[in-house]
Amino acid sequence: MQTEAEGQEEDFKALSPEEAALWRQRHSLLSPWRIVALQALATVLVALAAWGVSGEARVGWSAGYGGLAIALPTALLARAMRRRRTTAAAAMSALMGWELVKMALAVAMLAAAPRLVPGLSWLALLAGMVVVMKTYWIALLARPGARRTV
């Protein structure tokens, strides 16, 4: 164990302030609000597409509500996580707690869907949910400095 730790210490090199600034520039953080905005845009687009393809407004409303059942809880989580935590354990606990709240809100919105969306189309609602959930991947791939492998 001792020799392994010593070997790791030799590989460690502290960055100069200029090198650290360059590293931060190449590895920029992805804002959660950018993901929320992308999800809101995807919600509107999937609702319009569902309405346009089916020709029925109820299908568009269903798809839009499905997207909203994902985007609204994500916005709540992003808002809740803005507060700085003093320790890593506190930050992790807050993340897990708010993620649980996010999932509970999404389930509650789905349970309320038949009462809130007249003529609900479950297939369109599911399609809206899936499209909006996939925006996480789009946001990760489209972020500045993301590495692309061939």
PDB file of C-alpha atoms in Angstrom:
ATOM      1  CA  MET A   1       0.000   0.000   0.000  1.00  0.00           C
ATOM      2  CA  GLN A   2       2.785   2.413   0.884  1.00  0.00           C
ATOM      3  CA  THR A   3       4.583   2.063  -2.490  1.00  0.00           C
ATOM      4  CA  GLU A   4       1.328   2.506  -4.399  1.00  0.00           C
ATOM      5  CA  ALA A   5       0.606   5.775  -2.585  1.00  0.00           C
ATOM      6  CA  GLU A   6       4.147   6.960  -3.198  1.00  0.00           C
ATOM      7  CA  GLY A   7       3.806   6.191  -6.915  1.00  0.00           C
ATOM      8  CA  GLN A   8       0.615   8.221  -7.093  1.00  0.00           C
ATOM      9  CA  GLU A   9       2.266  11.192  -5.388  1.00  0.00           C
ATOM     10  CA  GLU A  10       4.975  11.247  -8.055  1.00  0.00           C
ATOM     11  CA  ASP A  11       2.316  11.377 -10.823  1.00  0.00           C
ATOM     12  CA  PHE A  12       0.537  14.314  -9.210  1.00  0.00           C
ATOM     13  CA  LYS A  13       1.370  17.742 -10.599  1.00  0.00           C
ATOM     14  CA  ALA A  14      -0.222  20.884  -9.230  1.00  0.00           C
ATOM     15  CA  LEU A  15      -1.559  23.217 -11.913  1.00  0.00           C
ATOM     16  CA  SER A  16      -0.448  26.794 -12.151  1.00  0.00           C
ATOM     17  CA  PRO A  17      -3.206  29.437 -12.043  1.00  0.00           C
ATOM     18  CA  GLU A  18      -2.924  29.830 -15.838  1.00  0.00           C
ATOM     19  CA  GLU A  19      -3.158  26.070 -16.417  1.00  0.00           C
ATOM     20  CA  ALA A  20      -6.147  25.841 -14.062  1.00  0.00           C
ATOM     21  CA  ALA A  21      -7.902  28.675 -15.893  1.00  0.00           C
ATOM     22  CA  LEU A  22      -7.248  26.966 -19.237  1.00  0.00           C
ATOM     23  CA  TRP A  23      -8.562  23.645 -17.878  1.00  0.00           C
ATOM     24  CA  ARG A  24     -11.750  25.370 -16.595  1.00  0.00           C
ATOM     25  CA  GLN A  25     -12.223  27.006 -19.985  1.00  0.00           C
ATOM     26  CA  ARG A  26     -11.950  23.666 -21.804  1.00  0.00           C
ATOM     27  CA  HIS A  27     -14.178  21.864 -19.294  1.00  0.00           C
ATOM     28  CA  SER A  28     -16.992  24.345 -18.754  1.00  0.00           C
ATOM     29  CA  LEU A  29     -19.880  23.474 -16.469  1.00  0.00           C
ATOM     30  CA  LEU A  30     -23.256  22.641 -17.948  1.00  0.00           C
ATOM     31  CA  SER A  31     -25.899  24.911 -16.480  1.00  0.00           C
ATOM     32  CA  PRO A  32     -29.001  23.092 -15.209  1.00  0.00           C
ATOM     33  CA  TRP A  33     -31.056  26.019 -16.517  1.00  0.00           C
ATOM     34  CA  ARG A  34     -29.811  25.260 -20.013  1.00  0.00           C
ATOM     35  CA  ILE A  35     -31.220  21.756 -19.654  1.00  0.00           C
ATOM     36  CA  VAL A  36     -34.517  23.140 -18.308  1.00  0.00           C
ATOM     37  CA  ALA A  37     -34.742  25.544 -21.266  1.00  0.00           C
ATOM     38  CA  LEU A  38     -33.975  22.727 -23.695  1.00  0.00           C
ATOM     39  CA  GLN A  39     -36.667  20.586 -22.060  1.00  0.00           C
ATOM     40  CA  ALA A  40     -39.206  23.422 -22.292  1.00  0.00           C
ATOM     41  CA  LEU A  41     -38.396  23.857 -25.977  1.00  0.00           C
ATOM     42  CA  ALA A  42     -38.659  20.093 -26.556  1.00  0.00           C
ATOM     43  CA  THR A  43     -42.040  20.070 -24.766  1.00  0.00           C
ATOM     44  CA  VAL A  44     -43.432  22.735 -27.085  1.00  0.00           C
ATOM     45  CA  LEU A  45     -41.984  21.066 -30.195  1.00  0.00           C
ATOM     46  CA  VAL A  46     -43.253  17.585 -29.336  1.00  0.00           C
ATOM     47  CA  ALA A  47     -46.726  18.965 -28.571  1.00  0.00           C
ATOM     48  CA  LEU A  48     -46.851  20.815 -31.892  1.00  0.00           C
ATOM     49  CA  ALA A  49     -45.517  17.780 -33.770  1.00  0.00           C
ATOM     50  CA  ALA A  50     -48.075  15.467 -32.156  1.00  0.00           C
ATOM     51  CA  TRP A  51     -50.878  17.872 -32.978  1.00  0.00           C
ATOM     52  CA  GLY A  52     -49.626  18.337 -36.547  1.00  0.00           C
ATOM     53  CA  VAL A  53     -49.217  14.614 -37.247  1.00  0.00           C
ATOM     54  CA  SER A  54     -52.505  13.529 -35.678  1.00  0.00           C
ATOM     55  CA  GLY A  55     -54.572  16.571 -36.569  1.00  0.00           C
ATOM     56  CA  GLU A  56     -56.131  16.405 -33.088  1.00  0.00           C
ATOM     57  CA  ALA A  57     -55.534  19.030 -30.421  1.00  0.00           C
ATOM     58  CA  ARG A  58     -56.075  16.487 -27.624  1.00  0.00           C
ATOM     59  CA  VAL A  59     -53.063  14.501 -28.840  1.00  0.00           C
ATOM     60  CA  GLY A  60     -50.931  17.644 -28.823  1.00  0.00           C
ATOM     61  CA  TRP A  61     -52.104  18.528 -25.306  1.00  0.00           C
ATOM     62  CA  SER A  62     -51.343  14.981 -24.156  1.00  0.00           C
ATOM     63  CA  ALA A  63     -47.813  15.056 -25.565  1.00  0.00           C
ATOM     64  CA  GLY A  64     -47.254  18.509 -24.112  1.00  0.00           C
ATOM     65  CA  TYR A  65     -48.452  17.400 -20.688  1.00  0.00           C
ATOM     66  CA  GLY A  66     -46.113  14.390 -20.865  1.00  0.00           C
ATOM     67  CA  GLY A  67     -43.205  16.714 -21.565  1.00  0.00           C
ATOM     68  CA  LEU A  68     -44.327  19.045 -18.802  1.00  0.00           C
ATOM     69  CA  ALA A  69     -44.405  16.106 -16.359  1.00  0.00           C
ATOM     70  CA  ILE A  70     -40.641  15.856 -16.924  1.00  0.00           C
ATOM     71  CA  ALA A  71     -39.648  19.508 -17.441  1.00  0.00           C
ATOM     72  CA  LEU A  72     -41.484  20.997 -14.449  1.00  0.00           C
ATOM     73  CA  PRO A  73     -39.917  18.661 -11.838  1.00  0.00           C
ATOM     74  CA  THR A  74     -36.511  19.248 -13.459  1.00  0.00           C
ATOM     75  CA  ALA A  75     -36.983  23.001 -13.053  1.00  0.00           C
ATOM     76  CA  LEU A  76     -37.891  22.471  -9.391  1.00  0.00           C
ATOM     77  CA  LEU A  77     -34.737  20.410  -8.843  1.00  0.00           C
ATOM     78  CA  ALA A  78     -32.571  23.008 -10.599  1.00  0.00           C
ATOM     79  CA  ARG A  79     -34.050  25.756  -8.439  1.00  0.00           C
ATOM     80  CA  ALA A  80     -33.587  23.774  -5.231  1.00  0.00           C
ATOM     81  CA  MET A  81     -29.959  22.913  -5.969  1.00  0.00           C
ATOM     82  CA  ARG A  82     -28.886  26.551  -6.409  1.00  0.00           C
ATOM     83  CA  ARG A  83     -28.249  26.926  -2.690  1.00  0.00           C
ATOM     84  CA  ARG A  84     -24.637  26.297  -1.667  1.00  0.00           C
ATOM     85  CA  ARG A  85     -24.028  23.494   0.818  1.00  0.00           C
ATOM     86  CA  THR A  86     -21.197  23.590   3.352  1.00  0.00           C
ATOM     87  CA  THR A  87     -20.046  19.989   2.924  1.00  0.00           C
ATOM     88  CA  ALA A  88     -20.042  17.379   0.216  1.00  0.00           C
ATOM     89  CA  ALA A  89     -22.270  15.175   2.368  1.00  0.00           C
ATOM     90  CA  ALA A  90     -24.836  17.967   2.709  1.00  0.00           C
ATOM     91  CA  ALA A  91     -24.777  18.565  -1.046  1.00  0.00           C
ATOM     92  CA  MET A  92     -25.242  14.862  -1.765  1.00  0.00           C
ATOM     93  CA  SER A  93     -28.081  14.580   0.742  1.00  0.00           C
ATOM     94  CA  ALA A  94     -29.801  17.594  -0.786  1.00  0.00           C
ATOM     95  CA  LEU A  95     -29.398  16.162  -4.281  1.00  0.00           C
ATOM     96  CA  MET A  96     -30.869  12.814  -3.276  1.00  0.00           C
ATOM     97  CA  GLY A  97     -33.719  14.421  -1.339  1.00  0.00           C
ATOM     98  CA  TRP A  98     -34.679  16.795  -4.140  1.00  0.00           C
ATOM     99  CA  GLU A  99     -34.338  14.033  -6.723  1.00  0.00           C
ATOM    100  CA  LEU A 100     -36.897  12.070  -4.689  1.00  0.00           C
ATOM    101  CA  VAL A 101     -39.183  15.134  -4.660  1.00  0.00           C
ATOM    102  CA  LYS A 102     -38.681  15.440  -8.434  1.00  0.00           C
ATOM    103  CA  MET A 103     -39.735  11.834  -9.023  1.00  0.00           C
ATOM    104  CA  ALA A 104     -42.721  12.141  -6.681  1.00  0.00           C
ATOM    105  CA  LEU A 105     -43.914  15.266  -8.495  1.00  0.00           C
ATOM    106  CA  ALA A 106     -43.586  13.534 -11.870  1.00  0.00           C
ATOM    107  CA  VAL A 107     -45.603  10.542 -10.622  1.00  0.00           C
ATOM    108  CA  ALA A 108     -48.239  12.857  -9.117  1.00  0.00           C
ATOM    109  CA  MET A 109     -48.523  14.733 -12.412  1.00  0.00           C
ATOM    110  CA  LEU A 110     -48.986  11.463 -14.277  1.00  0.00           C
ATOM    111  CA  ALA A 111     -51.635  10.338 -11.808  1.00  0.00           C
ATOM    112  CA  ALA A 112     -53.485  13.639 -12.298  1.00  0.00           C
ATOM    113  CA  ALA A 113     -53.238  13.509 -16.109  1.00  0.00           C
ATOM    114  CA  PRO A 114     -56.628  11.826 -16.767  1.00  0.00           C
ATOM    115  CA  ARG A 115     -58.401  14.545 -14.772  1.00  0.00           C
ATOM    116  CA  LEU A 116     -56.399  17.470 -16.184  1.00  0.00           C
ATOM    117  CA  VAL A 117     -56.129  16.597 -19.891  1.00  0.00           C
ATOM    118  CA  PRO A 118     -59.487  16.087 -21.613  1.00  0.00           C
ATOM    119  CA  GLY A 119     -59.434  13.146 -24.047  1.00  0.00           C
ATOM    120  CA  LEU A 120     -56.006  12.066 -22.835  1.00  0.00           C
ATOM    121  CA  SER A 121     -53.915  10.005 -25.254  1.00  0.00           C
ATOM    122  CA  TRP A 122     -51.576   7.888 -23.150  1.00  0.00           C
ATOM    123  CA  LEU A 123     -49.403   7.050 -26.146  1.00  0.00           C
ATOM    124  CA  ALA A 124     -48.865  10.742 -26.936  1.00  0.00           C
ATOM    125  CA  LEU A 125     -48.200  11.466 -23.251  1.00  0.00           C
ATOM    126  CA  LEU A 126     -45.577   8.725 -23.177  1.00  0.00           C
ATOM    127  CA  ALA A 127     -44.005  10.022 -26.393  1.00  0.00           C
ATOM    128  CA  GLY A 128     -43.785  13.509 -24.903  1.00  0.00           C
ATOM    129  CA  MET A 129     -42.136  12.141 -21.768  1.00  0.00           C
ATOM    130  CA  VAL A 130     -39.563  10.116 -23.706  1.00  0.00           C
ATOM    131  CA  VAL A 131     -38.630  12.979 -26.037  1.00  0.00           C
ATOM    132  CA  VAL A 132     -38.175  15.417 -23.160  1.00  0.00           C
ATOM    133  CA  MET A 133     -36.187  12.895 -21.089  1.00  0.00           C
ATOM    134  CA  LYS A 134     -33.799  12.383 -24.010  1.00  0.00           C
ATOM    135  CA  THR A 135     -32.898  16.087 -23.996  1.00  0.00           C
ATOM    136  CA  TYR A 136     -30.427  15.316 -21.192  1.00  0.00           C
ATOM    137  CA  TRP A 137     -28.301  13.462 -23.744  1.00  0.00           C
ATOM    138  CA  ILE A 138     -28.614  16.244 -26.306  1.00  0.00           C
ATOM    139  CA  ALA A 139     -27.550  18.818 -23.715  1.00  0.00           C
ATOM    140  CA  LEU A 140     -24.546  16.701 -22.705  1.00  0.00           C
ATOM    141  CA  LEU A 141     -23.418  16.166 -26.289  1.00  0.00           C
ATOM    142  CA  ALA A 142     -23.994  19.786 -27.342  1.00  0.00           C
ATOM    143  CA  ARG A 143     -22.146  21.389 -24.445  1.00  0.00           C
ATOM    144  CA  PRO A 144     -19.022  23.374 -25.250  1.00  0.00           C
ATOM    145  CA  GLY A 145     -15.830  21.359 -24.928  1.00  0.00           C
ATOM    146  CA  ALA A 146     -17.548  17.971 -25.146  1.00  0.00           C
ATOM    147  CA  ARG A 147     -15.255  15.327 -26.588  1.00  0.00           C
ATOM    148  CA  ARG A 148     -16.543  13.426 -29.543  1.00  0.00           C
ATOM    149  CA  THR A 149     -15.170  10.002 -30.347  1.00  0.00           C
ATOM    150  CA  VAL A 150     -15.201   8.548 -33.808  1.00  0.00           C
TER     151      VAL A 150
END
